[in-house]
Short mmCIF file of C-alpha atoms in Angstrom, two decimals:
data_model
loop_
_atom_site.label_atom_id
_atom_site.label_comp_id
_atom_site.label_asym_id
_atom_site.label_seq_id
_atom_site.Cartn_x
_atom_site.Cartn_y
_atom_site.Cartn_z
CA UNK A 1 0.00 0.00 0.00
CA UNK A 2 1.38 3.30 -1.05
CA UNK A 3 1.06 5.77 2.25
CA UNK A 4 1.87 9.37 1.64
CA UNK A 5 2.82 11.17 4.99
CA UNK A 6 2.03 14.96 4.82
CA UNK A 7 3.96 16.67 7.33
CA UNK A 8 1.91 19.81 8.97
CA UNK A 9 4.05 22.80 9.05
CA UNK A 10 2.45 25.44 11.00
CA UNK A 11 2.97 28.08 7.84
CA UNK A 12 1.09 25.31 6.31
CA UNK A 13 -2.21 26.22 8.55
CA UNK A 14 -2.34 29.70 7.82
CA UNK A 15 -4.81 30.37 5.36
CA UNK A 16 -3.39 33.85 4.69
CA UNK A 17 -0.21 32.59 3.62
CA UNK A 18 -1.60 29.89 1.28
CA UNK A 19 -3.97 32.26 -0.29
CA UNK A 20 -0.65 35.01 -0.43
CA UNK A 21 1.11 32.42 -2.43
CA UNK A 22 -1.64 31.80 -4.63
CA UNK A 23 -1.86 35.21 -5.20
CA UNK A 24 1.90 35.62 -6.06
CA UNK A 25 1.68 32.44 -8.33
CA UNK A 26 -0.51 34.30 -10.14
CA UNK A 27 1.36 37.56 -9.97
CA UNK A 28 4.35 36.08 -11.94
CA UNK A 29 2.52 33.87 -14.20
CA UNK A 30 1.02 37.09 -15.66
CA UNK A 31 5.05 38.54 -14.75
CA UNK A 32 3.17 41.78 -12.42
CA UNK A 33 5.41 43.35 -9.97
CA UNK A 34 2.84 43.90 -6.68
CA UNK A 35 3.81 46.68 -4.11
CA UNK A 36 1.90 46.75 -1.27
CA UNK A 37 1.36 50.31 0.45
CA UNK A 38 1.04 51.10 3.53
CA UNK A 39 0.33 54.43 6.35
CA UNK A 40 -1.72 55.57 9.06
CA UNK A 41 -4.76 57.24 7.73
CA UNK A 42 -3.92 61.08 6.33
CA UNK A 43 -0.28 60.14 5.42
CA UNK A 44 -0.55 60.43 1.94
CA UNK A 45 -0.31 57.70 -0.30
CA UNK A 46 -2.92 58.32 -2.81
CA UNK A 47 -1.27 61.80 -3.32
CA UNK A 48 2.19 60.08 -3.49
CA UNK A 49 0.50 57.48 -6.48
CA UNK A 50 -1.16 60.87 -7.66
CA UNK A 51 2.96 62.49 -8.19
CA UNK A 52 4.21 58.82 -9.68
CA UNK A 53 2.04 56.94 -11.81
CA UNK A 54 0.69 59.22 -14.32
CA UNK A 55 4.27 58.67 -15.84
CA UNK A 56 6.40 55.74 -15.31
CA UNK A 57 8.21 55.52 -18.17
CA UNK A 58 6.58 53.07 -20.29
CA UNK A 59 5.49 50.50 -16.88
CA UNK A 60 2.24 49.63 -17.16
CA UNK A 61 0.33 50.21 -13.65
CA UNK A 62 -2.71 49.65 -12.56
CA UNK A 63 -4.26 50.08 -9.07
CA UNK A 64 -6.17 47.94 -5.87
CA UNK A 65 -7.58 50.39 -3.52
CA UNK A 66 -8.54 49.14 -0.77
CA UNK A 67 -10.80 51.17 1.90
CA UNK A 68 -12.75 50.62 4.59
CA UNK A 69 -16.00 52.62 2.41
CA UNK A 70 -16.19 54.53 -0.38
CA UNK A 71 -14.10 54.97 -3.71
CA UNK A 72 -12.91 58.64 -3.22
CA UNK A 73 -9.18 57.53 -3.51
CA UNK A 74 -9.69 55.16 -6.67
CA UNK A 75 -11.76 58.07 -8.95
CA UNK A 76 -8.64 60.53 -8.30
CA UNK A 77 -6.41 57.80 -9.50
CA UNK A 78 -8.61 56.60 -12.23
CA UNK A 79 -8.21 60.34 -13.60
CA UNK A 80 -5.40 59.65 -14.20
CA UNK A 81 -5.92 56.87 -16.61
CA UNK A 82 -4.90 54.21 -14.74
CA UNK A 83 -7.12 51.09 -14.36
CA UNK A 84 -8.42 50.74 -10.84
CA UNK A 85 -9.57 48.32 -8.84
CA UNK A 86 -11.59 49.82 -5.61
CA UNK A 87 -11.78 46.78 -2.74
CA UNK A 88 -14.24 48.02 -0.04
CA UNK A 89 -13.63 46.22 3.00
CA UNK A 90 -17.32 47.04 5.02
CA UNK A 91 -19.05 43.77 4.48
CA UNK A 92 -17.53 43.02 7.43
CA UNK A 93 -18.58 43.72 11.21
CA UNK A 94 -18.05 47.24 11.00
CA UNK A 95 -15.54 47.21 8.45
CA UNK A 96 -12.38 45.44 8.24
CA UNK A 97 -9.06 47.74 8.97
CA UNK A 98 -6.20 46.13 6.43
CA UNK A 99 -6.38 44.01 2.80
CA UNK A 100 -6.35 40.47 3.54
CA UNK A 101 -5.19 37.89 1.09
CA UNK A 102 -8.42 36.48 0.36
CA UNK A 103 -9.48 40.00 -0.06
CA UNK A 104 -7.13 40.83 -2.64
CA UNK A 105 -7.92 37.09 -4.43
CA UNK A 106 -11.56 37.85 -4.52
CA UNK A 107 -10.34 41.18 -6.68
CA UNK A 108 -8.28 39.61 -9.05
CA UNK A 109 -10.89 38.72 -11.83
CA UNK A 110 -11.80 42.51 -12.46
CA UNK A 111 -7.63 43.13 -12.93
CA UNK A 112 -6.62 42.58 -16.20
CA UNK A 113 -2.76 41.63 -14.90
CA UNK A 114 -2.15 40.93 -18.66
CA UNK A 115 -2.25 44.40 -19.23
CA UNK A 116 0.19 45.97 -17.07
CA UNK A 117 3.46 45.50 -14.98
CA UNK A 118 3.11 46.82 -11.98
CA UNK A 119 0.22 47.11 -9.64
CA UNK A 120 -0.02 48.79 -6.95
CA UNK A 121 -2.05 47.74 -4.06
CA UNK A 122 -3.13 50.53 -1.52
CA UNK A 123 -3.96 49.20 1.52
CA UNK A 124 -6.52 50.52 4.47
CA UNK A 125 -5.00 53.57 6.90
CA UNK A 126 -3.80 51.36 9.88
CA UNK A 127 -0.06 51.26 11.02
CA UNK A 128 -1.12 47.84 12.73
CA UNK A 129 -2.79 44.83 11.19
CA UNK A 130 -2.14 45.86 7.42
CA UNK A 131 1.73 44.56 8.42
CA UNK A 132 0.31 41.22 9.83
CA UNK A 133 -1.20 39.75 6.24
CA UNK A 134 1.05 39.52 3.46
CA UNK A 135 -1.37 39.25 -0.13
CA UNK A 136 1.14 38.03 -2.41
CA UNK A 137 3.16 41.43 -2.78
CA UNK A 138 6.86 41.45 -3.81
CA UNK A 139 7.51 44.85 -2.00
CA UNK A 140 6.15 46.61 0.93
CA UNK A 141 6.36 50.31 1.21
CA UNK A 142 5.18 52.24 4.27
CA UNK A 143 4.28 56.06 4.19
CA UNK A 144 5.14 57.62 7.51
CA UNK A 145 4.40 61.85 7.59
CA UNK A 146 6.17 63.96 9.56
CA UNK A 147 2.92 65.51 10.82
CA UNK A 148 2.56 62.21 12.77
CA UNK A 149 5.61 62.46 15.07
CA UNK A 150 8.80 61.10 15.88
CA UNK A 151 7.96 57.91 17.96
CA UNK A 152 6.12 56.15 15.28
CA UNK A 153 8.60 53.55 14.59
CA UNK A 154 8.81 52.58 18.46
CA UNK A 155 5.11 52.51 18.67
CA UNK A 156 4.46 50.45 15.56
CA UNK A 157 7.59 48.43 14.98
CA UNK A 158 6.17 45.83 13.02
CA UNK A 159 5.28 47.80 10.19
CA UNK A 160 8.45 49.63 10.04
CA UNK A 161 10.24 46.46 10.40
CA UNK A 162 8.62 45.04 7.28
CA UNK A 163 8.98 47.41 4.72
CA UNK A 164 11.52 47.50 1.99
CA UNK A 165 11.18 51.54 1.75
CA UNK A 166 9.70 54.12 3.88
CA UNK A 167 8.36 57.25 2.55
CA UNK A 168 9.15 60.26 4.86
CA UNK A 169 5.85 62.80 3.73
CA UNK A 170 4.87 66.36 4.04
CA UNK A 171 8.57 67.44 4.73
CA UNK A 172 7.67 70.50 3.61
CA UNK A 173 5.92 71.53 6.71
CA UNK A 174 8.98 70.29 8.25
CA UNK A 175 9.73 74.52 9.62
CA UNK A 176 6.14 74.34 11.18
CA UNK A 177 6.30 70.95 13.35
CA UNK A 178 8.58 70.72 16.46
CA UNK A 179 9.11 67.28 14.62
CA UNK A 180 12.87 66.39 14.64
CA UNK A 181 13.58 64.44 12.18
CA UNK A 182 16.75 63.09 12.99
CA UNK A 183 15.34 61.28 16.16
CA UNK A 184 12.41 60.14 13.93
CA UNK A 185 15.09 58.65 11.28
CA UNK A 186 17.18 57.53 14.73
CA UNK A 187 13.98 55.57 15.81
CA UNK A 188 13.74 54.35 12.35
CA UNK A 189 17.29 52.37 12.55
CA UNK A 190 16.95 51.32 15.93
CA UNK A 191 13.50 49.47 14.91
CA UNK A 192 14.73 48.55 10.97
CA UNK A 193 18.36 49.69 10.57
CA UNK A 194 19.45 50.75 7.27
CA UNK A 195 15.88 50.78 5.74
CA UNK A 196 15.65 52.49 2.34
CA UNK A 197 14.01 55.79 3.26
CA UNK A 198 12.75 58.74 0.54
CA UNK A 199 12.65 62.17 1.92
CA UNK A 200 9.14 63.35 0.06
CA UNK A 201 6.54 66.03 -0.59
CA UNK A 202 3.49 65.17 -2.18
CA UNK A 203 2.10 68.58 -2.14
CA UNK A 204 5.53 70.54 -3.62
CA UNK A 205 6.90 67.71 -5.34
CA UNK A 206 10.12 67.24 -3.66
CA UNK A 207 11.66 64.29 -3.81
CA UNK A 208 8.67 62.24 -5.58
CA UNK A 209 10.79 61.85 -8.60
CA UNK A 210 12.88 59.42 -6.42
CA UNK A 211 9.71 57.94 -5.88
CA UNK A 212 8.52 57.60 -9.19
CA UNK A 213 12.54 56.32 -10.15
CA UNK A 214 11.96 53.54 -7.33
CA UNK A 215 8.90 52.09 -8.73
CA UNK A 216 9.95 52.08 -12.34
CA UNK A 217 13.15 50.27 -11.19
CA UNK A 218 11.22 48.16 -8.80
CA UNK A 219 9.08 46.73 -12.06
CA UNK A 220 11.79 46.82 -14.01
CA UNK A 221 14.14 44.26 -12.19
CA UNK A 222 11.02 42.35 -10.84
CA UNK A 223 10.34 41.41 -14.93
CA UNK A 224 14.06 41.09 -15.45
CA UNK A 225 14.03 38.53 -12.21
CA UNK A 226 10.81 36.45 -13.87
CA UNK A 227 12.50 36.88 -17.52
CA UNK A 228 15.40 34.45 -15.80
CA UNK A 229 13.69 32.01 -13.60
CA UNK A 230 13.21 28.68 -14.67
CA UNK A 231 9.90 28.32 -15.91
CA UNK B 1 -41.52 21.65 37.22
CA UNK B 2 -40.86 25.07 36.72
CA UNK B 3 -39.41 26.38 33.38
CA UNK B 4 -37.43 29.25 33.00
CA UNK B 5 -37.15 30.51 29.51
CA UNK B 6 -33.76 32.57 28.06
CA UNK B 7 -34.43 34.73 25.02
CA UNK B 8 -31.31 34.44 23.47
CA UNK B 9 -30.97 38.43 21.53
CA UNK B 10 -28.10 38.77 19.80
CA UNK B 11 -26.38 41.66 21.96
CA UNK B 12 -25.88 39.02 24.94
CA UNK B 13 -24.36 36.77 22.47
CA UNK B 14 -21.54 39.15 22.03
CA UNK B 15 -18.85 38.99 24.77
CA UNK B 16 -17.61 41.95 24.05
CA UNK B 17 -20.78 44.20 25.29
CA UNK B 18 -21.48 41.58 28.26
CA UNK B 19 -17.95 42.76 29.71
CA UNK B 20 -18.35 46.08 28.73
CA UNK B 21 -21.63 46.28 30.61
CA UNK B 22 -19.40 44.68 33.83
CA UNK B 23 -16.92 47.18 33.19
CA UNK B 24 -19.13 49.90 33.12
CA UNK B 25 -21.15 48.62 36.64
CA UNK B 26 -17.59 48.82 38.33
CA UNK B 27 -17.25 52.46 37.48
CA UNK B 28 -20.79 53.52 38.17
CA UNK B 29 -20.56 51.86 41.28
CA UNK B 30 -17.43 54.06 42.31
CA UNK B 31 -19.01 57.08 40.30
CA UNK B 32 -16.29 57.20 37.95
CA UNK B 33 -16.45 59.21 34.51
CA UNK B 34 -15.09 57.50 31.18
CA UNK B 35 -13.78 58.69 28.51
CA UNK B 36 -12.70 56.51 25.54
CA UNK B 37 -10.20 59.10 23.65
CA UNK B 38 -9.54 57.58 19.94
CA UNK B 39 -7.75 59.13 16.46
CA UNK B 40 -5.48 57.88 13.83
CA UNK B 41 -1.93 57.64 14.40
CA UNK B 42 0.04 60.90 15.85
CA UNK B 43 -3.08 62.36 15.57
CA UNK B 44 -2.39 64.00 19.08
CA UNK B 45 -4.26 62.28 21.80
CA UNK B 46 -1.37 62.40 24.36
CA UNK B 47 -0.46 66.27 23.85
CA UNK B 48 -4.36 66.69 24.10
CA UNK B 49 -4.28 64.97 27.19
CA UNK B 50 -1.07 66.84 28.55
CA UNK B 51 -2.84 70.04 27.91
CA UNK B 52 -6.02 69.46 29.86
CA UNK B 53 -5.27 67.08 32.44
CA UNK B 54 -2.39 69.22 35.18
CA UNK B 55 -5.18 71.03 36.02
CA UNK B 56 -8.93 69.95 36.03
CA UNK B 57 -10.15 72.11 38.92
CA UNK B 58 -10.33 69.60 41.72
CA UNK B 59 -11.56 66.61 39.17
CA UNK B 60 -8.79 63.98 39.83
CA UNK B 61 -8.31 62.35 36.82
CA UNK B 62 -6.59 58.77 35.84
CA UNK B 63 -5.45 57.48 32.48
CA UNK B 64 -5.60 54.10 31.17
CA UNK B 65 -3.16 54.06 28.58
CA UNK B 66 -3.75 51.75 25.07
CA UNK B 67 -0.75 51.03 22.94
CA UNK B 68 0.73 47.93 20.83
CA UNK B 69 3.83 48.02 22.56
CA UNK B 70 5.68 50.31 24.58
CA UNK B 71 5.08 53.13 27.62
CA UNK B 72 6.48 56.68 26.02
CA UNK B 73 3.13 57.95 26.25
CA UNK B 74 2.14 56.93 29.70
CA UNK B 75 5.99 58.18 30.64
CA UNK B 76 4.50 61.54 29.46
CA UNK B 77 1.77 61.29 31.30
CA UNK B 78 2.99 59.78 34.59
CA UNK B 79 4.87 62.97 34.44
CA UNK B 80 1.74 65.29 35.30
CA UNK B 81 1.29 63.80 38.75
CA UNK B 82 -1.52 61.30 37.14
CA UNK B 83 -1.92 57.91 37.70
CA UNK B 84 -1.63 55.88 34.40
CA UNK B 85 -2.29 52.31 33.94
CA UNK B 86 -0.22 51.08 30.39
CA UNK B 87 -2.26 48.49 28.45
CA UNK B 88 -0.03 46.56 25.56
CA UNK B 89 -2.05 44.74 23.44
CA UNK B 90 1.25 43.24 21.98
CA UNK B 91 0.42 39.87 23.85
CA UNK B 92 -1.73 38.69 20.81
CA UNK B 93 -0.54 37.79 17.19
CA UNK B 94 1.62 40.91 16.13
CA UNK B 95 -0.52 43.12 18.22
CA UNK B 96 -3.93 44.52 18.27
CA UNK B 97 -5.14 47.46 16.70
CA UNK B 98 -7.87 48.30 19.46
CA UNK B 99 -8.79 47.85 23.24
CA UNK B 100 -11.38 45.72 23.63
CA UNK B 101 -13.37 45.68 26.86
CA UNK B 102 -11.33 42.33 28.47
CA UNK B 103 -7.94 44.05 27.88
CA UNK B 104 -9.66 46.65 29.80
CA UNK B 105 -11.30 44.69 32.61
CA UNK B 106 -7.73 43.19 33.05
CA UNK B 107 -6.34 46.58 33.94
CA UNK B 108 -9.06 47.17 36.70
CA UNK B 109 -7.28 45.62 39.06
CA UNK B 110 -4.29 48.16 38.88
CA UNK B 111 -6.76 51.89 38.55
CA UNK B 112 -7.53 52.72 42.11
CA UNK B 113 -11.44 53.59 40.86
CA UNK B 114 -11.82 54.80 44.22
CA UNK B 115 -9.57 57.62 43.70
CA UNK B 116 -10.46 58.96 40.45
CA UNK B 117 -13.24 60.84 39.48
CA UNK B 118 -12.56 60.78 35.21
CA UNK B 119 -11.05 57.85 33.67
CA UNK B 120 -9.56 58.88 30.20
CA UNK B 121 -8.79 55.67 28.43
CA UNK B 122 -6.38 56.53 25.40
CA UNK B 123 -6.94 53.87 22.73
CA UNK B 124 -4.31 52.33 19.84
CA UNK B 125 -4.18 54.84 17.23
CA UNK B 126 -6.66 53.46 14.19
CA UNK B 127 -9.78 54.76 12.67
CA UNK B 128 -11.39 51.60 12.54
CA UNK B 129 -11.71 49.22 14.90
CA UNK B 130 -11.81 51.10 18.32
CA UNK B 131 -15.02 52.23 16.84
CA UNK B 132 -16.06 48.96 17.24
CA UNK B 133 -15.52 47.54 20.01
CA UNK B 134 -17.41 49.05 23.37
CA UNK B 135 -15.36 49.56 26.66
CA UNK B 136 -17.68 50.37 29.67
CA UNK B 137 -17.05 53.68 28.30
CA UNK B 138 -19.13 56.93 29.29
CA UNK B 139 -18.32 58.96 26.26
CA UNK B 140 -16.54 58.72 22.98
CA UNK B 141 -14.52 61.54 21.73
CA UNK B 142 -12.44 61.39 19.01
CA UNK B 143 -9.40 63.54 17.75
CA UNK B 144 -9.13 63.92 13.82
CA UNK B 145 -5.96 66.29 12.82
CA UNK B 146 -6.21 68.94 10.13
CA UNK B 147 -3.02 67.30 8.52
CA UNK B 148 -5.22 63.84 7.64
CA UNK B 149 -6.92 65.75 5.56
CA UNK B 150 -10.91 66.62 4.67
CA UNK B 151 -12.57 63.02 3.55
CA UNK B 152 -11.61 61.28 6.89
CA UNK B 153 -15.47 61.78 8.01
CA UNK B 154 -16.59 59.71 4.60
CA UNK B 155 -13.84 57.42 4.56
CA UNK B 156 -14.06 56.08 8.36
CA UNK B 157 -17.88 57.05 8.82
CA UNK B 158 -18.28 54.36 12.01
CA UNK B 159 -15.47 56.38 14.45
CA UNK B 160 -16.96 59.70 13.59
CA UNK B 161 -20.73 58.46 13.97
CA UNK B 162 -20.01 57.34 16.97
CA UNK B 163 -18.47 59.94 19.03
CA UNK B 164 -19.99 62.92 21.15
CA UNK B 165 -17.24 64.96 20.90
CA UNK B 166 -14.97 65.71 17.50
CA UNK B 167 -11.49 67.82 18.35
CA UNK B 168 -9.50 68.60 15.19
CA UNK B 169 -6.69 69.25 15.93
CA UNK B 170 -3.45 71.00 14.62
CA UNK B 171 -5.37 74.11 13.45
CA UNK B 172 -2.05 75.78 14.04
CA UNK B 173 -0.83 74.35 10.65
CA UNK B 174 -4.08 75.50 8.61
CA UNK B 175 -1.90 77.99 6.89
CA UNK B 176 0.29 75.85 5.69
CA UNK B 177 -2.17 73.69 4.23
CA UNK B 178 -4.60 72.82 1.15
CA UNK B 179 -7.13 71.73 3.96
CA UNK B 180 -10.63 72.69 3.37
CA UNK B 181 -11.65 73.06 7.43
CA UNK B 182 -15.38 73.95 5.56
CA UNK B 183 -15.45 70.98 3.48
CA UNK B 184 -13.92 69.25 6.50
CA UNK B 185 -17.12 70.54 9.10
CA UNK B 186 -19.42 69.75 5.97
CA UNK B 187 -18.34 65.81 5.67
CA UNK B 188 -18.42 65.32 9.60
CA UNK B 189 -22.08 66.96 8.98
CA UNK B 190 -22.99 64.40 6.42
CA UNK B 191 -21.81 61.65 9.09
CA UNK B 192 -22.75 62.82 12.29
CA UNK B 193 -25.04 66.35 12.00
CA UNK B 194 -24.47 68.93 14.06
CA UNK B 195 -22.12 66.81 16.52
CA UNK B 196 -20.07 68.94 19.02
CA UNK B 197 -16.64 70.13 18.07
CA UNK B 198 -14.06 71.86 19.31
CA UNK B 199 -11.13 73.55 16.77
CA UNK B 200 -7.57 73.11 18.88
CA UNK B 201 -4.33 73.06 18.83
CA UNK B 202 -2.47 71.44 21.37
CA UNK B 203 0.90 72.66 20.11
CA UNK B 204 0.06 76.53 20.68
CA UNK B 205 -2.67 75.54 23.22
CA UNK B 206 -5.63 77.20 21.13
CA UNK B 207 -9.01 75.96 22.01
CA UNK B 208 -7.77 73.51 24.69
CA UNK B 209 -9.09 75.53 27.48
CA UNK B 210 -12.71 74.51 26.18
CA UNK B 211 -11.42 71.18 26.20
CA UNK B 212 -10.28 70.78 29.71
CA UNK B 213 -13.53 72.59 30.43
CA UNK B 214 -15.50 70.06 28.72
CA UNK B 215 -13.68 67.49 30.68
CA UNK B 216 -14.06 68.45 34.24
CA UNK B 217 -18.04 69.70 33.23
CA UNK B 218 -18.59 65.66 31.69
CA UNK B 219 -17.23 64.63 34.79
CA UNK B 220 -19.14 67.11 37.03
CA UNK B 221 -21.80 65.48 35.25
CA UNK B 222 -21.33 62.26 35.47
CA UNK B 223 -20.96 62.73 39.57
CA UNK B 224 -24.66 64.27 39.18
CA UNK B 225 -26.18 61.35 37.42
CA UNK B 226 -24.57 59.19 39.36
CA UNK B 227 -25.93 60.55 42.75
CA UNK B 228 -29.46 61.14 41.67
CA UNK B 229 -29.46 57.57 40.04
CA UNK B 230 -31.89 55.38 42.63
CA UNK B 231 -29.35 52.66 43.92
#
């Protein structure tokens, strides 16, 4: 008699993660770089897709917005001729606060990921459980402003910790905040040392061509990384 | 033989309210006012709280103190002469994004109810789910800073429906914003008409008189009810 023995890992139990690598099966089947943003609520992320994807240099983007209610975020990005995918996340008990896996799987039918390169997946305003679920992203960017103070990092270490680039925004109120942002990048490196970090404005520009640079580059070498993996 | 019949309503299925009703007994029965203080992120609970609570005209005031991980803001507190009772919520599966009313019944035993007369319980900083999750609480107020700009009303209706007191906060920076405070006071309007709101800014102290004022009169208040409530 033929006996197979499965042996139970406990990654192997978490739905989230099996769905997450379903998701990111399909993700480089259809060869999509996914970047998975993240911020506390007000810190700026749809302006800071607003400054980058209306030109990226030939990438193809595209768009999952998710919020707790509403589309407001995904009709200012769709003006900008980009196709969006708005994931509301009420159906819940009061609405859930981050972008599951499942959630993002139940999305990808109405994404044509034949059609683009990158997509961008906007996550709900929470510096908490949005860090918990992965969804099948390569990358994980985190927003931080500077209007928020300087002990974020300390007080939500987790998402700090997982992110492969933090956004710094609204340093151009930087002369009206007692916010010192040396002890904020300090508190950065003692939670995530070395972390890429982007020094940006959404509202004057500054630094968002960095930004825009990162995610062209970020598609770029994710296709060039598919291009030469066995199939 | 006698029957007793149990009408099984959904409310006293949920654990949640059951314990927030028990929590809520405990401070009537030592007449003590509550105050569930919530925002986003950095929003500015903490300097809020510094502002109004060295002085409360006689009202002796406690803090319960809700954070994933770490004690800077209770530190900050402490440092007012006011007992404060730090709450992680780190414990559970990379932390939770809310008090719930067990993680507050746990911290009962450490708040000497008998020698407070306002309990301010400052929750995790998130829109969402502190909104829905009950505490014992007397009153909600929330804090929603002029830097998270105007569509936080529409976009996280349930925490602004379901306060009785809105501060916004940061109205120092208005001038060095694109805020709209009009369309701001116009989407809180859609979600919660005509609920009470106070313009402050606890970095130049503007407005936070009316604040403190509103503290010590809620729990001036509360003592009242509580004394003229049959036993």
């Amino acid at each position: 008699m033929h006996r197979t023995k499965v042996k139970i890992v406990e990654d192997a139990l978490d739905a989230n993660n099996t769905i997450a690598r379903a998701n990111r099966s399909d993700f480089d089947r259809e060869s999509v770089t996914v970047v998975n943003l993240m911020s506390a609520p007000g810190a700026g992320k749809t302006t800071l897709l607003e400054c980058a994807l209306a030109d990226l240099d030939g990438v193809r983007a595209g768009v999952l917005e998710g919020d707790v209610q509403g589309s407001m975020d995904a009709d200012r990005l769709a003006a900008l001729h980009v196709p969006v995918t708005q994931l509301n996340t009420d159906s819940g008990f009061g609405g859930e606060c981050h972008l599951d896996a499942n959630m993002v799987r139940s999305a990808l039918p109405g994404l044509a990921l034949d059609e683009i390169d990158l997509l961008v997946i906007e996550n709900v305003g929470n510096l908490v459980c949005p860090a918990e679920f992965r969804v099948g992203e390569d990358h994980r960017v985190m927003v931080s402003a500077v209007t928020e103070g300087e002990d974020k990092p300390l007080k939500y270490p987790l998402m700090f910790r997982q992110c492969g680039l933090v956004l710094v925004n609204k340093v151009d109120l930087l002369p009206h905040l007692d916010f010192d942002l040396d002890r904020f990048l300090y508190n950065l490196d003692q939670v995530h040392p070395g972390v890429p970090r982007l020094l940006v404005s959404a509202r004057t520009g500054e630094g968002t061509d960095a930004w825009r640079e990162w995610l062209v580059q970020t598609a770029r070498e994710g296709a060039s990384e598919r291009a030469a993996a066995p199939a």
